[in-house]
CSV table of C-alpha atoms and ligand atoms in Angstrom, one decimal:
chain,number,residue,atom,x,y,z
A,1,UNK,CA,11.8,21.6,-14.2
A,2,UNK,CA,8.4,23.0,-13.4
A,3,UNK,CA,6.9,24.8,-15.8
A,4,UNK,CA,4.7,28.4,-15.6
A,5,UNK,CA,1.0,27.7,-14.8
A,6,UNK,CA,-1.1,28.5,-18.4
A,7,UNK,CA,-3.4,31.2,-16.4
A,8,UNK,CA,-2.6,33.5,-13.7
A,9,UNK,CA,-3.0,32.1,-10.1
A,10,UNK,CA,-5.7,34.6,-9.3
A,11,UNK,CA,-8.0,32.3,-12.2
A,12,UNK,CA,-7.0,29.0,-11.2
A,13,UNK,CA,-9.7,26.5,-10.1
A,14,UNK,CA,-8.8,25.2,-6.5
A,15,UNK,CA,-10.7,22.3,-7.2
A,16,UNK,CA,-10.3,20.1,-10.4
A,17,UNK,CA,-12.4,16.9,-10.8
A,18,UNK,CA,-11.9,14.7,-14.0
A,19,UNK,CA,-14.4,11.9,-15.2
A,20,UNK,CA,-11.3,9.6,-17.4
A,21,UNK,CA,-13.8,8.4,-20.2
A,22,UNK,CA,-12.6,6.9,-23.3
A,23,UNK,CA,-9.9,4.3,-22.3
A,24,UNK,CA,-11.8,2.0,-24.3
A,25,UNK,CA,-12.5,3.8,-27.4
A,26,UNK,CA,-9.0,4.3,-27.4
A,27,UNK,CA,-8.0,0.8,-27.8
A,28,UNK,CA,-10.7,-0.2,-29.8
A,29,UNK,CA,-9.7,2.6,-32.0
A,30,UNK,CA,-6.2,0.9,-32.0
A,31,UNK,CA,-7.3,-2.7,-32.7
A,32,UNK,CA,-6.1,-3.1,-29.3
A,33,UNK,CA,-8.0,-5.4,-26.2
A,34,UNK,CA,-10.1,-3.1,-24.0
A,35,UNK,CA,-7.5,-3.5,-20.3
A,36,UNK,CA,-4.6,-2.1,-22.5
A,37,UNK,CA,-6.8,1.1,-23.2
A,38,UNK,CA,-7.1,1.5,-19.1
A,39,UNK,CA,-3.4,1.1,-18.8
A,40,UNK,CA,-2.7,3.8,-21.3
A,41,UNK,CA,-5.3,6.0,-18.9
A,42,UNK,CA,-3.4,4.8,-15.9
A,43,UNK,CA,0.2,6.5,-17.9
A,44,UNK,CA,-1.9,9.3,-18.3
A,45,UNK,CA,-2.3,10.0,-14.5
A,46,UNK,CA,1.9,11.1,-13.5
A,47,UNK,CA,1.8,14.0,-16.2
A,48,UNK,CA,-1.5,15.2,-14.6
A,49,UNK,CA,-1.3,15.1,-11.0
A,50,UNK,CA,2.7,16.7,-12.0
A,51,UNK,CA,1.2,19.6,-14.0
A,52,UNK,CA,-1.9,20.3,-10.9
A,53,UNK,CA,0.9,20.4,-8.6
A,54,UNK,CA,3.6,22.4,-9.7
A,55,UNK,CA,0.4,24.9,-11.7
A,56,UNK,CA,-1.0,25.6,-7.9
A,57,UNK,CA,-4.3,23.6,-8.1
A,58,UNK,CA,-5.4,22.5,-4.9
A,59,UNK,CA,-7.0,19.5,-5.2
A,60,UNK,CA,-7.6,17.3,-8.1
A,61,UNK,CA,-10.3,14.7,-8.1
A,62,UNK,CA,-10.0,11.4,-10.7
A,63,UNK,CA,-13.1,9.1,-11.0
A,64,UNK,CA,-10.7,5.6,-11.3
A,65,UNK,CA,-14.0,3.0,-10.5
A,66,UNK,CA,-17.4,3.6,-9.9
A,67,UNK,CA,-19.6,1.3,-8.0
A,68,UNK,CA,-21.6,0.9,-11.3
A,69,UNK,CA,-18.2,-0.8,-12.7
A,70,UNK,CA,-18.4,-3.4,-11.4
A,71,UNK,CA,-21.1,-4.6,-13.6
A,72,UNK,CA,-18.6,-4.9,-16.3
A,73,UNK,CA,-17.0,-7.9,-17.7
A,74,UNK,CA,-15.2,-10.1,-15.0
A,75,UNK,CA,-11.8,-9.8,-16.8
A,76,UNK,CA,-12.4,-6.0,-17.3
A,77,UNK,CA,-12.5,-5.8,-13.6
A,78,UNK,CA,-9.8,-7.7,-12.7
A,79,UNK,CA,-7.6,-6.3,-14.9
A,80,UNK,CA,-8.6,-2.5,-13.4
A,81,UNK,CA,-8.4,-3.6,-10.0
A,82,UNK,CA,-4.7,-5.1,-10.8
A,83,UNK,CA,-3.6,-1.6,-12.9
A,84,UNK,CA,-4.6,0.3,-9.8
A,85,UNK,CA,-2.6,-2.2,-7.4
A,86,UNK,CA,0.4,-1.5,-9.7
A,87,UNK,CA,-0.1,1.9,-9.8
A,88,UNK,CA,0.1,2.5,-6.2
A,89,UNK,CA,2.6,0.5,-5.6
A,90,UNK,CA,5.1,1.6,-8.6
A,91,UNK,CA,4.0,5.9,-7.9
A,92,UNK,CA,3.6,5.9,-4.0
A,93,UNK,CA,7.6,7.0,-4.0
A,94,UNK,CA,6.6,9.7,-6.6
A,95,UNK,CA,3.6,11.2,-4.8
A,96,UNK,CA,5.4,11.4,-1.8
A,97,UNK,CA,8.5,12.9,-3.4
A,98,UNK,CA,6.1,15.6,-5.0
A,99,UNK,CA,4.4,16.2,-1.2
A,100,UNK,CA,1.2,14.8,-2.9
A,101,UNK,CA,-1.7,13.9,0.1
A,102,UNK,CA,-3.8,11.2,-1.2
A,103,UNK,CA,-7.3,10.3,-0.1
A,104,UNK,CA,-9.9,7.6,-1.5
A,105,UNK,CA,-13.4,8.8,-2.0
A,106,UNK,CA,-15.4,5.7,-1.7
A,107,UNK,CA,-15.7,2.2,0.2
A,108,UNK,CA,-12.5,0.5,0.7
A,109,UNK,CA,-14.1,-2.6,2.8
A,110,UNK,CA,-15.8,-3.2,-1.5
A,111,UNK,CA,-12.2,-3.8,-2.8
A,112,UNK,CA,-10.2,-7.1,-3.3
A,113,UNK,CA,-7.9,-7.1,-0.7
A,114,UNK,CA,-4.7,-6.1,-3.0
A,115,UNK,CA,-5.7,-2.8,-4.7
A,116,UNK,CA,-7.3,-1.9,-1.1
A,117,UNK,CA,-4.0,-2.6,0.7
A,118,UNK,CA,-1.6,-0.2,-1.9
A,119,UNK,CA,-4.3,2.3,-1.7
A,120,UNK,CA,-5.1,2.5,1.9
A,121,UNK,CA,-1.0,2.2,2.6
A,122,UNK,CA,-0.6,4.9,0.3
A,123,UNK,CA,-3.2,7.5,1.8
A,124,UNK,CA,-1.6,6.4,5.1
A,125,UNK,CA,1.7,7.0,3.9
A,126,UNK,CA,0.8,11.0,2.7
A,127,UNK,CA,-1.2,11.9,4.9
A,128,UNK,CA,1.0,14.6,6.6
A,129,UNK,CA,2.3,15.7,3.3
A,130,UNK,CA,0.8,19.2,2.4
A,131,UNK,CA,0.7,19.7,-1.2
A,132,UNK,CA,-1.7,18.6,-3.9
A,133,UNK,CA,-4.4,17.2,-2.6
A,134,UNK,CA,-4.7,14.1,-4.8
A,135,UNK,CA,-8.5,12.2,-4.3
A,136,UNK,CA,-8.9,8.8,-5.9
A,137,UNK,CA,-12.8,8.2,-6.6
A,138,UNK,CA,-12.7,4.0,-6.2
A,139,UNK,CA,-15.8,2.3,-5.8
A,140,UNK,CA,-17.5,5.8,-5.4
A,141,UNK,CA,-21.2,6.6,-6.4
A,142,UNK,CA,-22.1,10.1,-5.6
A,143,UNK,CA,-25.7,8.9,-4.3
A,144,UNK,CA,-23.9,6.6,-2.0
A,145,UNK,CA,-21.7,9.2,-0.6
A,146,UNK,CA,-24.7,11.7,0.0
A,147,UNK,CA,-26.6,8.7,1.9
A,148,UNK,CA,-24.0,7.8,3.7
A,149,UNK,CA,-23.5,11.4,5.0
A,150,UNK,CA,-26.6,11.4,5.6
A,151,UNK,CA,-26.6,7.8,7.8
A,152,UNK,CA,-23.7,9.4,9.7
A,153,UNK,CA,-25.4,12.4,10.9
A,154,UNK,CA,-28.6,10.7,11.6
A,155,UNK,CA,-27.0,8.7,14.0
A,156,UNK,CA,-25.7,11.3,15.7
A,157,UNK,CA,-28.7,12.3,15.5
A,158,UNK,CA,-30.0,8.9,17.5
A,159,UNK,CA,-26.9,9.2,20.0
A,160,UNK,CA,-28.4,12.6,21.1
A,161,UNK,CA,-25.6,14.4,20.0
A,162,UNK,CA,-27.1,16.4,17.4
A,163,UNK,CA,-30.0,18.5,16.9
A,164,UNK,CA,-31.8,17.9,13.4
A,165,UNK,CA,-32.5,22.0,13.4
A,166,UNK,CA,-28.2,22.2,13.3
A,167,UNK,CA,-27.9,20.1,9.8
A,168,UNK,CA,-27.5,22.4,7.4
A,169,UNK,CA,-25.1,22.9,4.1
A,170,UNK,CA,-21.8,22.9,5.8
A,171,UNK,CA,-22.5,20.2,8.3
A,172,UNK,CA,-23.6,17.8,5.7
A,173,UNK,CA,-20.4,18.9,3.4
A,174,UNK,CA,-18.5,18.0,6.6
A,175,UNK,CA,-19.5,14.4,6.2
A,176,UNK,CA,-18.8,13.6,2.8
A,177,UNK,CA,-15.6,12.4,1.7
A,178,UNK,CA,-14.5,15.8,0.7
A,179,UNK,CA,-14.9,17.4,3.9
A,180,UNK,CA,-13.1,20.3,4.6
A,181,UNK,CA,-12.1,20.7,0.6
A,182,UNK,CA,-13.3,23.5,-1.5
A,183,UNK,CA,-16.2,22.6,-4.1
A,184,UNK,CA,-15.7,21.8,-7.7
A,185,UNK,CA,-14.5,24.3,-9.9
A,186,UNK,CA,-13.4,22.5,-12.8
A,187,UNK,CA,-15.4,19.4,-13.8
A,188,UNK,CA,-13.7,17.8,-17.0
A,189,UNK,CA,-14.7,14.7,-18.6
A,190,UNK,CA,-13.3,13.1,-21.6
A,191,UNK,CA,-14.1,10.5,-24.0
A,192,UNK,CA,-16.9,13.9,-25.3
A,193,UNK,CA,-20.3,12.3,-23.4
A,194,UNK,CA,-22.5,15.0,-21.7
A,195,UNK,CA,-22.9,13.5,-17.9
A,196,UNK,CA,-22.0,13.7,-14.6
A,197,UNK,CA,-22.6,10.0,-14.3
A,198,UNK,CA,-22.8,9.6,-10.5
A,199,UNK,CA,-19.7,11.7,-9.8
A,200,UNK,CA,-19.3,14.3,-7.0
A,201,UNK,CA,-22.8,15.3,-7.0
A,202,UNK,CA,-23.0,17.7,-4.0
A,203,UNK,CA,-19.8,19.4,-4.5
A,204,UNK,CA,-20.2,20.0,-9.1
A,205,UNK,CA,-23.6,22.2,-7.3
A,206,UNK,CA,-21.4,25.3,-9.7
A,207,UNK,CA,-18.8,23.6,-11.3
A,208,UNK,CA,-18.0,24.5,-14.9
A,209,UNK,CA,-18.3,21.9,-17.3
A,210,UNK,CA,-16.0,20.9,-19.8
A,211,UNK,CA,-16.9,18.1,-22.1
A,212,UNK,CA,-13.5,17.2,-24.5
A,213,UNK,CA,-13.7,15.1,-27.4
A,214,UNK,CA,-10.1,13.3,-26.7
A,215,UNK,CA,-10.0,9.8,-24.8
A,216,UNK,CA,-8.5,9.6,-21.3
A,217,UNK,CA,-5.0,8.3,-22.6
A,218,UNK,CA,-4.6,11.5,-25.0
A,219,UNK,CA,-5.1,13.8,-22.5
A,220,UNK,CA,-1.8,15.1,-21.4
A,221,UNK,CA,-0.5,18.8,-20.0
A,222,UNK,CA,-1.6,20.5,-23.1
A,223,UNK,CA,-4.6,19.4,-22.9
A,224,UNK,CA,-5.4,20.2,-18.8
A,225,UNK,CA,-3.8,23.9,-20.4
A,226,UNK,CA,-6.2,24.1,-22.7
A,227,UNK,CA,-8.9,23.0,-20.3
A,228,UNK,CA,-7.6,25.7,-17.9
A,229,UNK,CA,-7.4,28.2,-20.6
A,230,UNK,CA,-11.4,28.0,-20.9
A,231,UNK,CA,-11.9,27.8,-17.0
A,232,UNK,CA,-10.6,31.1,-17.1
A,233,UNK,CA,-12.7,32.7,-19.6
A,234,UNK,CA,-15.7,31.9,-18.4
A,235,UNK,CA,-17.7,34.1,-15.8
A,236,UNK,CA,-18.9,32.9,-13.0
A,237,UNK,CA,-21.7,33.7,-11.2
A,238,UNK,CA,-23.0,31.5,-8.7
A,239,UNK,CA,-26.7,31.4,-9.0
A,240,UNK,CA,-26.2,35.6,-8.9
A,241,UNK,CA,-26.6,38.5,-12.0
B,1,FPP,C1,-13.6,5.0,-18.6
B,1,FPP,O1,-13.2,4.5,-19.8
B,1,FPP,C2,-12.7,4.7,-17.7
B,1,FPP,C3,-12.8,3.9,-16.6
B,1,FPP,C4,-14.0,3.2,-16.3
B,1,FPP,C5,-11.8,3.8,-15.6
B,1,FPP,C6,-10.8,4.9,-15.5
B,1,FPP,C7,-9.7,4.3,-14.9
B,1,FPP,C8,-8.4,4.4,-15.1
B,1,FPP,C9,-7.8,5.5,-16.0
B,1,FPP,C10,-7.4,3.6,-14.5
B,1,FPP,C11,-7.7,3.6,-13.0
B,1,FPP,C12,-6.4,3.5,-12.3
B,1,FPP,C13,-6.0,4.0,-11.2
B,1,FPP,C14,-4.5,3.9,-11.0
B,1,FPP,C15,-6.8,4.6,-10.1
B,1,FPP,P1,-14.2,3.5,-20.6
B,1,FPP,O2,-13.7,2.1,-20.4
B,1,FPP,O3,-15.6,3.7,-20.1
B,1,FPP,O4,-14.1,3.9,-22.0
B,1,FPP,P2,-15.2,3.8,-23.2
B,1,FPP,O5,-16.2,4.8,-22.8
B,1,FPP,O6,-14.4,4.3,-24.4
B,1,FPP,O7,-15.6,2.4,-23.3
């Protein structure tokens, strides 16, 4: 049964983005092997994108792999890229029973060809659904997206069909992978580190920042209430007095 959203609707953040640090502190912390802390964060995902929905947040953005990641240990990675094939493949029913829309922010064409298959059947598979709008950061650097946007429009640009005196702010949004999504509101990371580390650069430009001390795989609906909770209370003000 869905349960009553922790704030009133007029408070809640449209947008929530979540940086999932800590899956391996959590294991090490357990005497347990580094992948099995990722697939705790992976069980951690249902209860989340379940409370967002039925809570009436908008869109919820989950940094899964950036394109720094790949730098880490060869059985690290494989074992990611296998929880994420699983995970699409075991929760597509789900999302879609729940009217979820899922999009990857990100380059499929860098992903083994399993993972990239689940994920780009699954986006294709929501993508007239009209609920939560669920965004998967995989293989996603913030810096890439912004040049990228920025490689799109220039060639436009090139083609003649652009003027550079018509880029301005909402153009530019309109070619990053968000387009047509509201900005951050609600930037979370776990795991209790103080960065942004390379995620959603463009759209955090007023985002409030919550920094939580609990690892990914400990963060459950309590935990996003709380989060939500302190959203609330805070004033906003958007560069104004
Ligand atoms: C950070 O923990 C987490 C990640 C690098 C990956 C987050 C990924 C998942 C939760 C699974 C992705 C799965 C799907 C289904 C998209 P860390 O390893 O950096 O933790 P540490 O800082 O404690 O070492």
């Amino acid at each position: 049964m869905a349960s009553a959203p922790p704030i009133d609707a007029s408070l809640m953040p449209r947008h929530v983005a979540i940086i999932m640090d800590g899956n391996g502190r959590w294991a090490k912390a357990r005497g347990l092997p580094r992948p099995l802390g990722h697939k705790a964060g992976v069980a951690a995902f249902r209860p989340i994108v379940e409370a967002c929905g039925e809570w009436g947040v908008e869109t919820l953005s989950l940094f899964a792999f950036s394109t720094e990641n790949w730098a880490r240990p060869k059985e690290e990675v494989s074992a990611l890229m296998g929880l994420i094939e699983e995970y699409f493949n075991r929760e597509l029913q789900n999302l879609l029973d729940r009217n979820v829309r899922l999009s990857l922010f990100g380059d499929p064409a860098g992903l083994p060809e399993g993972p990239r298959a689940f994920v780009l059947r699954a986006v294709e598979k929501s993508a007239q659904n009209t609920g939560l709008r669920l965004n998967i950061a995989l293989n996603y650097g913030a810096r890439a997206e912004i040049a990228r946007a920025a490689r799109l429009l220039a060639e436009e640009a090139v083609r003649g069909a652009l003027l550079p005196d018509a880029i301005d702010e909402t153009l530019f949004a309109s070619k990053l992978y968000s387009a047509g999504l509201p900005d951050v509101d609600l930037l979370i990371r776990t795991g209790g580190e103080m960065r942004a580390s390379n995620f959603l650069l463009y759209q955090i430009a007023y985002a409030e920042f919550l920094s939580l001390p609990c690892f990914w795989p400990d963060f459950g609906r309590e935990t996003l209430a709380e989060a939500l909770r302190a959203y609330a209370g805070r004033e906003r003000r958007f560069g104004k007095l």
